[in-house]
GROMACS .gro file of C-alpha atoms in nm:
model
  476
    1HIS     CA    1   4.588  11.075   1.607
    2GLU     CA    2   4.807  11.039   1.913
    3GLN     CA    3   5.174  11.123   1.914
    4VAL     CA    4   5.404  10.832   1.997
    5GLU     CA    5   5.689  10.970   2.209
    6SER     CA    6   6.019  10.974   2.017
    7LEU     CA    7   6.329  10.820   2.175
    8TYR     CA    8   6.674  10.978   2.134
    9PRO     CA    9   6.925  10.706   2.234
   10ARG     CA   10   7.220  10.899   2.083
   11PRO     CA   11   7.262  11.249   1.938
   12GLY     CA   12   7.088  11.258   1.598
   13TRP     CA   13   6.918  10.920   1.647
   14VAL     CA   14   6.536  10.925   1.652
   15GLU     CA   15   6.348  10.603   1.734
   16LEU     CA   16   6.000  10.482   1.829
   17ASP     CA   17   5.927  10.187   2.056
   18PRO     CA   18   5.731   9.929   1.847
   19GLU     CA   19   5.535   9.798   2.149
   20VAL     CA   20   5.432  10.148   2.260
   21LEU     CA   21   5.330  10.231   1.901
   22TRP     CA   22   5.124   9.912   1.878
   23SER     CA   23   4.946   9.956   2.212
   24GLN     CA   24   4.868  10.325   2.138
   25PHE     CA   25   4.737  10.233   1.793
   26VAL     CA   26   4.496   9.974   1.938
   27GLY     CA   27   4.402  10.208   2.225
   28VAL     CA   28   4.320  10.500   1.993
   29ILE     CA   29   4.090  10.284   1.777
   30LYS     CA   30   3.903  10.155   2.085
   31GLU     CA   31   3.869  10.508   2.227
   32ALA     CA   32   3.749  10.652   1.894
   33VAL     CA   33   3.480  10.386   1.854
   34GLN     CA   34   3.367  10.437   2.212
   35ALA     CA   35   3.367  10.819   2.179
   36ALA     CA   36   3.148  10.788   1.868
   37GLY     CA   37   2.896  10.586   2.072
   38LEU     CA   38   2.948  10.281   1.851
   39HIS     CA   39   3.027   9.916   1.907
   40MET     CA   40   3.309   9.730   1.735
   41ARG     CA   41   3.046   9.508   1.565
   42GLN     CA   42   2.927   9.815   1.371
   43ILE     CA   43   3.267   9.887   1.210
   44ALA     CA   44   3.252   9.795   0.841
   45GLY     CA   45   3.621   9.841   0.775
   46LEU     CA   46   3.946   9.989   0.898
   47GLY     CA   47   4.166  10.236   0.704
   48ILE     CA   48   4.522  10.289   0.826
   49SER     CA   49   4.717  10.609   0.759
   50THR     CA   50   5.072  10.615   0.894
   51GLN     CA   51   5.389  10.821   0.908
   52ARG     CA   52   5.614  10.742   0.613
   53ALA     CA   53   5.973  10.622   0.582
   54THR     CA   54   5.990  10.520   0.950
   55PHE     CA   55   6.076  10.149   0.949
   56ILE     CA   56   6.163   9.840   1.145
   57THR     CA   57   6.307   9.494   1.067
   58TRP     CA   58   6.203   9.175   1.244
   59HIS     CA   59   6.249   8.797   1.240
   60LYS     CA   60   6.011   8.629   0.997
   61ARG     CA   61   5.956   8.322   1.215
   62THR     CA   62   5.945   8.466   1.567
   63GLY     CA   63   5.813   8.817   1.485
   64LYS     CA   64   6.078   8.963   1.720
   65PRO     CA   65   6.211   9.308   1.612
   66PHE     CA   66   6.587   9.347   1.562
   67HIS     CA   67   6.572   9.712   1.671
   68ASN     CA   68   6.328   9.996   1.748
   69PHE     CA   69   6.155  10.182   1.466
   70ILE     CA   70   6.409  10.412   1.300
   71SER     CA   71   6.233  10.743   1.234
   72TRP     CA   72   6.231  10.939   0.908
   73GLN     CA   73   6.395  11.219   1.113
   74ASP     CA   74   6.688  11.000   1.223
   75LEU     CA   75   7.038  11.117   1.125
   76ARG     CA   76   7.245  10.804   1.192
   77SER     CA   77   7.308  10.762   0.818
   78ALA     CA   78   7.447  11.119   0.771
   79GLU     CA   79   7.809  11.002   0.726
   80LEU     CA   80   7.703  10.725   0.488
   81VAL     CA   81   7.491  10.975   0.290
   82ASN     CA   82   7.780  11.220   0.264
   83SER     CA   83   8.035  10.961   0.152
   84TRP     CA   84   7.794  10.823  -0.111
   85ASN     CA   85   7.703  11.167  -0.245
   86LYS     CA   86   8.074  11.246  -0.289
   87SER     CA   87   8.164  10.903  -0.434
   88LEU     CA   88   8.306  10.842  -0.778
   89LEU     CA   89   8.056  10.558  -0.831
   90LEU     CA   90   7.761  10.797  -0.795
   91LYS     CA   91   7.921  11.035  -1.047
   92VAL     CA   92   7.958  10.743  -1.293
   93ILE     CA   93   7.590  10.652  -1.239
   94HIS     CA   94   7.491  11.014  -1.312
   95VAL     CA   95   7.686  11.011  -1.641
   96ILE     CA   96   7.543  10.675  -1.757
   97PHE     CA   97   7.182  10.778  -1.691
   98THR     CA   98   7.229  11.128  -1.834
   99VAL     CA   99   7.344  10.965  -2.160
  100LEU     CA  100   7.054  10.715  -2.150
  101HIS     CA  101   6.806  10.998  -2.093
  102PHE     CA  102   6.958  11.201  -2.378
  103LEU     CA  103   6.944  10.905  -2.618
  104THR     CA  104   6.596  10.777  -2.529
  105GLY     CA  105   6.416  11.088  -2.398
  106ASN     CA  106   6.258  10.851  -2.143
  107ASP     CA  107   6.187  11.023  -1.810
  108ARG     CA  108   6.254  10.694  -1.634
  109TYR     CA  109   6.627  10.763  -1.673
  110LEU     CA  110   6.602  11.121  -1.548
  111ALA     CA  111   6.582  11.056  -1.171
  112PRO     CA  112   6.896  10.831  -1.156
  113SER     CA  113   7.085  11.091  -1.364
  114PHE     CA  114   7.087  11.326  -1.064
  115LEU     CA  115   7.032  11.073  -0.782
  116THR     CA  116   7.150  11.203  -0.447
  117PHE     CA  117   7.092  11.040  -0.112
  118SER     CA  118   6.941  11.212   0.191
  119THR     CA  119   6.910  11.114   0.557
  120GLN     CA  120   6.531  11.110   0.524
  121GLN     CA  121   6.536  10.816   0.283
  122THR     CA  122   6.486  10.470   0.421
  123SER     CA  123   6.748  10.323   0.184
  124MET     CA  124   7.056  10.458   0.363
  125LYS     CA  125   6.929  10.375   0.712
  126LEU     CA  126   6.836  10.024   0.599
  127SER     CA  127   7.186   9.986   0.458
  128TRP     CA  128   7.313  10.103   0.801
  129VAL     CA  129   7.103   9.830   0.971
  130PHE     CA  130   7.263   9.551   0.767
  131LYS     CA  131   7.609   9.693   0.830
  132ASN     CA  132   7.562   9.738   1.206
  133ILE     CA  133   7.302   9.492   1.338
  134TYR     CA  134   7.447   9.143   1.314
  135GLU     CA  135   7.121   8.956   1.393
  136ALA     CA  136   6.935   9.132   1.107
  137GLU     CA  137   7.218   9.058   0.864
  138GLU     CA  138   7.229   8.688   0.964
  139ALA     CA  139   6.849   8.650   0.943
  140ALA     CA  140   6.848   8.811   0.596
  141LYS     CA  141   7.107   8.557   0.475
  142LYS     CA  142   6.861   8.281   0.571
  143ASN     CA  143   6.562   8.464   0.419
  144ASN     CA  144   6.428   8.521   0.771
  145CYS     CA  145   6.433   8.902   0.788
  146CYS     CA  146   6.124   9.119   0.727
  147PHE     CA  147   6.138   9.491   0.653
  148GLY     CA  148   5.837   9.710   0.712
  149THR     CA  149   5.731  10.071   0.737
  150VAL     CA  150   5.479  10.148   1.014
  151ASP     CA  151   5.181  10.030   0.806
  152THR     CA  152   5.340   9.690   0.736
  153TRP     CA  153   5.420   9.633   1.104
  154LEU     CA  154   5.063   9.724   1.208
  155LEU     CA  155   4.913   9.495   0.940
  156TYR     CA  156   5.140   9.214   1.056
  157ARG     CA  157   5.041   9.263   1.421
  158LEU     CA  158   4.668   9.311   1.348
  159THR     CA  159   4.655   8.984   1.157
  160LYS     CA  160   4.880   8.794   1.403
  161GLY     CA  161   5.145   8.754   1.135
  162SER     CA  162   4.920   8.620   0.857
  163VAL     CA  163   4.939   8.936   0.637
  164TYR     CA  164   5.275   9.078   0.531
  165ALA     CA  165   5.225   9.364   0.285
  166THR     CA  166   5.245   9.736   0.217
  167ASP     CA  167   5.074   9.963  -0.036
  168TYR     CA  168   5.207  10.167  -0.330
  169SER     CA  169   5.189  10.504  -0.148
  170ASN     CA  170   5.404  10.384   0.145
  171ALA     CA  171   5.645  10.187  -0.073
  172SER     CA  172   5.710  10.484  -0.303
  173ALA     CA  173   5.803  10.705  -0.004
  174THR     CA  174   6.090  10.477   0.104
  175GLY     CA  175   6.330  10.577  -0.176
  176VAL     CA  176   6.391  10.204  -0.241
  177PHE     CA  177   6.083  10.154  -0.459
  178GLU     CA  178   6.097  10.250  -0.826
  179PRO     CA  179   5.774  10.440  -0.907
  180PHE     CA  180   5.820  10.404  -1.286
  181THR     CA  181   5.839  10.023  -1.282
  182LYS     CA  182   5.637   9.991  -0.957
  183CYS     CA  183   5.894   9.747  -0.814
  184TRP     CA  184   6.150   9.745  -0.533
  185ASN     CA  185   6.470   9.873  -0.695
  186PRO     CA  186   6.718   9.583  -0.736
  187ALA     CA  187   7.004   9.802  -0.866
  188LEU     CA  188   6.984  10.035  -0.566
  189CYS     CA  189   6.966   9.740  -0.325
  190TYR     CA  190   7.271   9.584  -0.488
  191LEU     CA  191   7.464   9.912  -0.455
  192LEU     CA  192   7.371   9.950  -0.088
  193SER     CA  193   7.409   9.577   0.002
  194ILE     CA  194   7.042   9.541   0.099
  195PRO     CA  195   6.902   9.189   0.039
  196MET     CA  196   6.596   9.193  -0.191
  197SER     CA  197   6.438   8.914   0.016
  198VAL     CA  198   6.346   9.155   0.298
  199TYR     CA  199   6.072   9.352   0.117
  200PRO     CA  200   5.696   9.295   0.155
  201PRO     CA  201   5.457   9.247  -0.140
  202VAL     CA  202   5.298   9.577  -0.256
  203LYS     CA  203   4.917   9.599  -0.283
  204ASP     CA  204   4.661   9.860  -0.395
  205THR     CA  205   4.593  10.147  -0.153
  206SER     CA  206   4.217  10.089  -0.134
  207PHE     CA  207   4.205   9.710  -0.102
  208ASN     CA  208   4.091   9.429   0.129
  209PHE     CA  209   4.416   9.343   0.309
  210GLY     CA  210   4.256   9.080   0.533
  211SER     CA  211   4.098   9.107   0.877
  212ALA     CA  212   4.219   9.211   1.220
  213ASP     CA  213   4.230   8.910   1.451
  214SER     CA  214   3.911   8.891   1.662
  215GLU     CA  215   4.113   8.873   1.987
  216ILE     CA  216   4.232   9.234   1.941
  217PHE     CA  217   3.897   9.418   1.918
  218GLY     CA  218   3.657   9.140   2.021
  219VAL     CA  219   3.539   9.101   1.660
  220SER     CA  220   3.714   9.048   1.328
  221ILE     CA  221   3.737   9.379   1.135
  222PRO     CA  222   3.831   9.396   0.763
  223ILE     CA  223   4.133   9.617   0.687
  224MET     CA  224   4.019   9.803   0.374
  225ALA     CA  225   4.289  10.064   0.312
  226VAL     CA  226   4.654  10.127   0.391
  227VAL     CA  227   4.799  10.465   0.293
  228ALA     CA  228   5.093  10.695   0.374
  229ASP     CA  229   4.998  11.009   0.567
  230GLN     CA  230   5.076  11.276   0.304
  231GLN     CA  231   4.907  11.086   0.024
  232SER     CA  232   4.615  11.021   0.258
  233ALA     CA  233   4.583  11.393   0.337
  234MET     CA  234   4.586  11.460  -0.039
  235PHE     CA  235   4.298  11.214  -0.083
  236GLY     CA  236   4.111  11.358   0.217
  237GLU     CA  237   4.140  11.707   0.065
  238CYS     CA  238   3.982  11.564  -0.256
  239CYS     CA  239   4.284  11.675  -0.463
  240PHE     CA  240   4.182  11.427  -0.734
  241HIS     CA  241   4.270  11.630  -1.046
  242PRO     CA  242   4.605  11.708  -1.210
  243GLY     CA  243   4.728  12.046  -1.081
  244ASP     CA  244   4.546  12.020  -0.746
  245VAL     CA  245   4.782  12.119  -0.464
  246LYS     CA  246   4.786  12.021  -0.097
  247LEU     CA  247   4.996  12.192   0.170
  248THR     CA  248   5.025  12.001   0.498
  249MET     CA  249   5.183  12.182   0.791
  250GLY     CA  250   5.225  11.935   1.075
  251THR     CA  251   5.549  11.811   1.234
  252GLY     CA  252   5.707  11.881   0.894
  253GLY     CA  253   5.569  12.066   0.594
  254PHE     CA  254   5.470  11.900   0.267
  255TRP     CA  255   5.363  12.045  -0.067
  256ASN     CA  256   5.206  11.785  -0.294
  257VAL     CA  257   5.091  11.836  -0.653
  258ASN     CA  258   4.867  11.586  -0.830
  259THR     CA  259   5.041  11.511  -1.163
  260GLY     CA  260   4.780  11.258  -1.279
  261GLU     CA  261   4.918  10.964  -1.478
  262HIS     CA  262   5.249  11.144  -1.541
  263LEU     CA  263   5.542  11.096  -1.311
  264PHE     CA  264   5.764  11.405  -1.296
  265ALA     CA  265   6.125  11.362  -1.196
  266SER     CA  266   6.296  11.690  -1.108
  267ARG     CA  267   6.632  11.807  -0.983
  268GLY     CA  268   6.656  11.963  -0.641
  269SER     CA  269   6.385  11.980  -0.379
  270LEU     CA  270   6.104  11.785  -0.549
  271TYR     CA  271   6.061  11.413  -0.586
  272PRO     CA  272   5.800  11.186  -0.747
  273LEU     CA  273   5.565  10.960  -0.550
  274ILE     CA  274   5.275  10.730  -0.611
  275GLY     CA  275   4.973  10.902  -0.458
  276TRP     CA  276   4.743  10.599  -0.460
  277LYS     CA  277   4.657  10.298  -0.667
  278ILE     CA  278   4.292  10.193  -0.686
  279GLY     CA  279   4.237   9.908  -0.931
  280GLU     CA  280   4.372  10.022  -1.268
  281GLU     CA  281   4.402  10.387  -1.161
  282VAL     CA  282   4.749  10.502  -1.055
  283VAL     CA  283   4.782  10.869  -0.952
  284TYR     CA  284   5.127  11.026  -0.923
  285LEU     CA  285   5.230  11.320  -0.707
  286THR     CA  286   5.527  11.552  -0.697
  287GLU     CA  287   5.635  11.644  -0.344
  288GLY     CA  288   5.850  11.907  -0.182
  289CYS     CA  289   5.908  11.895   0.191
  290MET     CA  290   6.036  12.107   0.477
  291SER     CA  291   6.141  11.978   0.817
  292ASP     CA  292   6.068  12.116   1.161
  293ILE     CA  293   5.744  12.311   1.142
  294GLY     CA  294   5.539  12.165   1.427
  295THR     CA  295   5.864  12.052   1.593
  296ALA     CA  296   5.990  12.411   1.615
  297ILE     CA  297   5.658  12.539   1.752
  298LYS     CA  298   5.645  12.261   2.013
  299TRP     CA  299   6.007  12.336   2.113
  300ALA     CA  300   5.916  12.704   2.160
  301GLN     CA  301   5.630  12.595   2.385
  302ASP     CA  302   5.856  12.357   2.580
  303ILE     CA  303   6.098  12.642   2.663
  304ASN     CA  304   5.802  12.859   2.770
  305LEU     CA  305   5.801  13.116   2.490
  306PHE     CA  306   5.424  13.074   2.518
  307THR     CA  307   5.184  12.847   2.707
  308ASN     CA  308   4.921  12.773   2.443
  309VAL     CA  309   4.973  12.739   2.066
  310ASP     CA  310   4.664  12.955   2.008
  311GLU     CA  311   4.853  13.253   2.161
  312THR     CA  312   5.122  13.254   1.889
  313GLU     CA  313   4.905  13.422   1.628
  314LYS     CA  314   4.816  13.708   1.866
  315MET     CA  315   5.181  13.744   1.977
  316ALA     CA  316   5.301  13.767   1.615
  317ARG     CA  317   5.037  14.028   1.525
  318SER     CA  318   5.111  14.239   1.836
  319ILE     CA  319   5.430  14.373   1.670
  320VAL     CA  320   5.483  14.521   1.323
  321ASP     CA  321   5.781  14.299   1.238
  322SER     CA  322   6.035  14.065   1.398
  323GLN     CA  323   6.284  14.354   1.435
  324GLY     CA  324   6.537  14.175   1.212
  325VAL     CA  325   6.528  13.855   1.421
  326CYS     CA  326   6.537  13.542   1.202
  327PHE     CA  327   6.470  13.182   1.295
  328VAL     CA  328   6.642  12.907   1.099
  329PRO     CA  329   6.479  12.566   1.149
  330GLY     CA  330   6.696  12.254   1.145
  331PHE     CA  331   6.649  12.070   1.475
  332GLN     CA  332   6.636  11.725   1.330
  333VAL     CA  333   6.691  11.703   0.960
  334SER     CA  334   6.726  11.905   0.645
  335VAL     CA  335   6.681  11.736   0.309
  336ASN     CA  336   6.956  11.938   0.147
  337ASP     CA  337   7.201  11.968   0.437
  338PRO     CA  338   7.197  11.725   0.732
  339TYR     CA  339   7.437  11.962   0.910
  340LEU     CA  340   7.215  12.273   0.896
  341CYS     CA  341   7.190  12.413   1.249
  342ALA     CA  342   6.875  12.555   1.402
  343SER     CA  343   6.939  12.912   1.514
  344PHE     CA  344   6.806  13.254   1.604
  345ILE     CA  345   7.002  13.529   1.431
  346GLY     CA  346   6.974  13.904   1.484
  347LEU     CA  347   6.893  13.910   1.858
  348LYS     CA  348   6.902  14.252   2.028
  349PRO     CA  349   6.853  14.381   2.383
  350SER     CA  350   6.504  14.493   2.272
  351THR     CA  351   6.407  14.142   2.147
  352THR     CA  352   6.100  14.004   2.324
  353ARG     CA  353   5.922  13.667   2.320
  354ASN     CA  354   5.683  13.814   2.062
  355HIS     CA  355   5.973  13.879   1.821
  356LEU     CA  356   6.102  13.523   1.867
  357VAL     CA  357   5.757  13.371   1.811
  358ARG     CA  358   5.694  13.590   1.508
  359ALA     CA  359   6.035  13.489   1.363
  360ILE     CA  360   5.942  13.119   1.400
  361LEU     CA  361   5.605  13.168   1.226
  362GLU     CA  362   5.761  13.382   0.951
  363SER     CA  363   6.016  13.107   0.880
  364VAL     CA  364   5.727  12.870   0.799
  365ALA     CA  365   5.576  13.117   0.550
  366PHE     CA  366   5.915  13.195   0.392
  367ARG     CA  367   5.984  12.827   0.333
  368ASN     CA  368   5.635  12.783   0.191
  369LYS     CA  369   5.719  13.058  -0.058
  370GLN     CA  370   6.052  12.892  -0.148
  371LEU     CA  371   5.889  12.556  -0.221
  372TYR     CA  372   5.595  12.709  -0.407
  373ASP     CA  373   5.836  12.892  -0.638
  374ILE     CA  374   6.026  12.569  -0.710
  375ILE     CA  375   5.697  12.389  -0.788
  376VAL     CA  376   5.582  12.664  -1.027
  377LYS     CA  377   5.918  12.652  -1.204
  378LYS     CA  378   5.959  12.273  -1.225
  379VAL     CA  379   5.613  12.115  -1.249
  380ARG     CA  380   5.481  12.140  -1.602
  381ILE     CA  381   5.113  12.146  -1.505
  382PRO     CA  382   4.900  12.457  -1.440
  383LEU     CA  383   4.829  12.466  -1.065
  384GLN     CA  384   4.462  12.457  -0.967
  385THR     CA  385   4.324  12.477  -0.612
  386ILE     CA  386   4.558  12.502  -0.311
  387ARG     CA  387   4.426  12.339   0.006
  388ALA     CA  388   4.601  12.344   0.344
  389ASP     CA  389   4.575  12.110   0.641
  390GLY     CA  390   4.773  11.995   0.946
  391GLY     CA  391   4.785  12.153   1.293
  392VAL     CA  392   4.977  12.467   1.184
  393SER     CA  393   4.710  12.546   0.920
  394ASN     CA  394   4.497  12.656   1.219
  395ASN     CA  395   4.736  12.951   1.257
  396SER     CA  396   4.587  13.231   1.048
  397PHE     CA  397   4.908  13.443   1.071
  398VAL     CA  398   5.104  13.170   0.886
  399MET     CA  399   4.816  13.108   0.645
  400GLN     CA  400   4.766  13.476   0.557
  401MET     CA  401   5.139  13.542   0.517
  402THR     CA  402   5.176  13.234   0.293
  403SER     CA  403   4.881  13.349   0.079
  404ASP     CA  404   5.039  13.696   0.046
  405LEU     CA  405   5.383  13.558  -0.042
  406ILE     CA  406   5.263  13.316  -0.311
  407ASN     CA  407   4.988  13.554  -0.428
  408ARG     CA  408   4.733  13.271  -0.436
  409GLN     CA  409   4.407  13.185  -0.264
  410ILE     CA  410   4.441  12.902  -0.007
  411GLU     CA  411   4.145  12.696   0.120
  412LYS     CA  412   4.143  12.559   0.473
  413PRO     CA  413   3.903  12.274   0.556
  414ALA     CA  414   3.688  12.259   0.868
  415ASN     CA  415   3.880  11.950   0.980
  416ALA     CA  416   4.260  12.001   0.979
  417ASP     CA  417   4.336  11.630   1.033
  418MET     CA  418   4.316  11.514   0.673
  419SER     CA  419   4.529  11.199   0.700
  420SER     CA  420   4.255  11.023   0.900
  421LEU     CA  421   3.983  11.141   0.664
  422GLY     CA  422   4.177  11.021   0.358
  423ALA     CA  423   4.218  10.674   0.510
  424ALA     CA  424   3.844  10.667   0.592
  425PHE     CA  425   3.755  10.771   0.234
  426LEU     CA  426   3.979  10.500   0.085
  427ALA     CA  427   3.845  10.231   0.321
  428GLY     CA  428   3.487  10.343   0.247
  429LEU     CA  429   3.545  10.311  -0.128
  430ALA     CA  430   3.692   9.961  -0.090
  431SER     CA  431   3.404   9.843   0.129
  432GLY     CA  432   3.136   9.994  -0.099
  433PHE     CA  433   3.024  10.253   0.158
  434TRP     CA  434   3.088  10.513  -0.115
  435THR     CA  435   3.078  10.425  -0.482
  436ASP     CA  436   3.288  10.703  -0.636
  437LYS     CA  437   3.498  11.014  -0.569
  438GLU     CA  438   3.213  11.250  -0.665
  439GLN     CA  439   3.033  11.147  -0.345
  440LEU     CA  440   3.348  11.230  -0.146
  441LYS     CA  441   3.373  11.581  -0.296
  442LYS     CA  442   3.024  11.658  -0.164
  443LEU     CA  443   3.146  11.586   0.190
  444ARG     CA  444   3.414  11.862   0.178
  445ARG     CA  445   3.367  12.144   0.429
  446ILE     CA  446   3.572  12.465   0.390
  447GLU     CA  447   3.622  12.667   0.708
  448ALA     CA  448   3.818  12.961   0.567
  449ILE     CA  449   3.961  13.096   0.241
  450PHE     CA  450   4.274  13.310   0.263
  451GLU     CA  451   4.310  13.569  -0.014
  452PRO     CA  452   4.632  13.765  -0.081
  453GLN     CA  453   4.613  14.101   0.101
  454LYS     CA  454   4.966  14.243   0.092
  455ASP     CA  455   5.206  14.294  -0.193
  456LEU     CA  456   5.507  14.062  -0.206
  457GLU     CA  457   5.740  14.367  -0.210
  458GLU     CA  458   5.639  14.447   0.149
  459TYR     CA  459   5.793  14.118   0.264
  460LYS     CA  460   6.107  14.137   0.049
  461PRO     CA  461   6.343  14.303   0.306
  462ALA     CA  462   6.248  14.051   0.580
  463MET     CA  463   6.278  13.753   0.344
  464ASP     CA  464   6.617  13.871   0.214
  465ILE     CA  465   6.752  13.890   0.572
  466TRP     CA  466   6.607  13.544   0.645
  467LEU     CA  467   6.779  13.397   0.336
  468GLN     CA  468   7.109  13.543   0.461
  469ALA     CA  469   7.050  13.382   0.801
  470MET     CA  470   6.985  13.047   0.630
  471LYS     CA  471   7.320  13.069   0.447
  472ARG     CA  472   7.504  13.133   0.773
  473SER     CA  473   7.355  12.821   0.933
  474LEU     CA  474   7.454  12.573   0.660
  475HIS     CA  475   7.721  12.300   0.705
  476TRP     CA  476   7.749  12.360   1.080
   0.00000   0.00000   0.00000
C-alpha cells in the first residue's frame, strides 16, 4: 500500500494523476517482490485491491484519459446532488416505487423508493463529466469512451489495452450498478444522461482476467482477482458467514455486515453491496460509512498537534476527558450533508493539544457507536463476530472506547492491512493455491481482543455534547 498524493485543483475537487497512480502501482509490486526475496518468475498470480468509486474516462482507441481520476471524496457534484434530491422527478420516482414495493413486497423496489444521491456516488460525478467535458461527451456519442474505476484502469494498462473489465464488488460500489439484477442500471443512466456504452463488462471477483504484459514485469503474470478495498478487507478478515461484521478504520471508516445471499436495502446510512462473486456464489454486504477518520488524524499531524501517530493514544489517556472540547469531522465529504463543516467546538483557555487529540479520537468512537446502532436496528440478521482493521485500529484508545460504547467484543488481527490480504486470498483461490475458505480461516492471526470495560452511561454526557456540536456544524 502506498498513498497516491491527492490533487486539489479547485476547492472541493479531489483528483489523482493516472500516470502517477500507474507508476506507483507497478513500483510497489516490484518492491514487494524484491523485499520478499523472490523473483517475478515465481509469482503464480496477481490480486488487485483498489479504492472504490474513484473513476476515470478515456478514449477507447487511443487510451488517452479525458481527465484525471475523480476521487470518491470529490465534491464537484454537490450542486447537482442537491438539485436532484430536491427535484419533483425524484419525488415521483419515490412514489412509484413505494407503490410497487407495497403491491409486490419485492425488496428490489425498496431502494428506488427512497433513492437519494450523494457526492460519494460515481453516478453524479460521471453525469458531471458528460455535461462539462466536451471530448468525453463527443467520444461517447461515437462509442469511443471508456469508463473505469481504478481496477479497470489498472487492468487495461497491465494488459496493454487487451482487457477491459471490472468485477462485481467494484461495480456495485459505483451507485450505477443494480445489485439485484447484477447489471448497469439503464434507468438511472437515462435519468442522468450517461451513455450505457461507456461501461466495462463485469466479471467474477476471483477469476482469471488475463495476464500482465511481459514488458511490464519482465514476465507475463496472470491477474487472478480484482476486488474493491472494503470487500477485500472483509474477505481478508474471513467474514464469510451471515452476521459477520468488519470495521475498517483507514482514511474513512466502514462497517460491513455479511448478509449472505440476501440483499438488504435500508433507508438512511446503510446501503447494499455485492461483497464478492466466486462462480455461483454471490455474497451480499450491507455497509455504513463515515468520512475523515485517517484524514483527520493526518491533518492533526500536519499542523503539529503531535509528531508520531503512536503518541496519540498516550496523549488521549493522559487526561480524564476532553474538557468539553468536541471535534466534528467533515473535511472532505459527508454522506448525509456535503456542507457539513469540520470544526472544534468548546475551546477554552485551558485547552491543550492533549484535549484536541482526545476530541479527535473520541469522535471516531462516537461515530462507530452511531453506525453500530443503525446496523443493529436495520439489519435483520443476528450479528456474530466483529473484526477491526485499517491503520486506526492500531490505536487501542479508539478500539477500547468503541468496544465500551457498543458493549461488544472486537477482534483485531495481527496484520491491520486486510485489503491486500483479501486480494491475495481471492487470487490464491482462483489459481488453486488454496482450495477452499476453510484453509484461509486457519491462516487468521488475532493480535488483540478488546472487551467492554466501562458502562455506556459513563460516556453519555460527552456523547450528548458531541451530538450537539454535530448539529451546529450541519449545512455550513
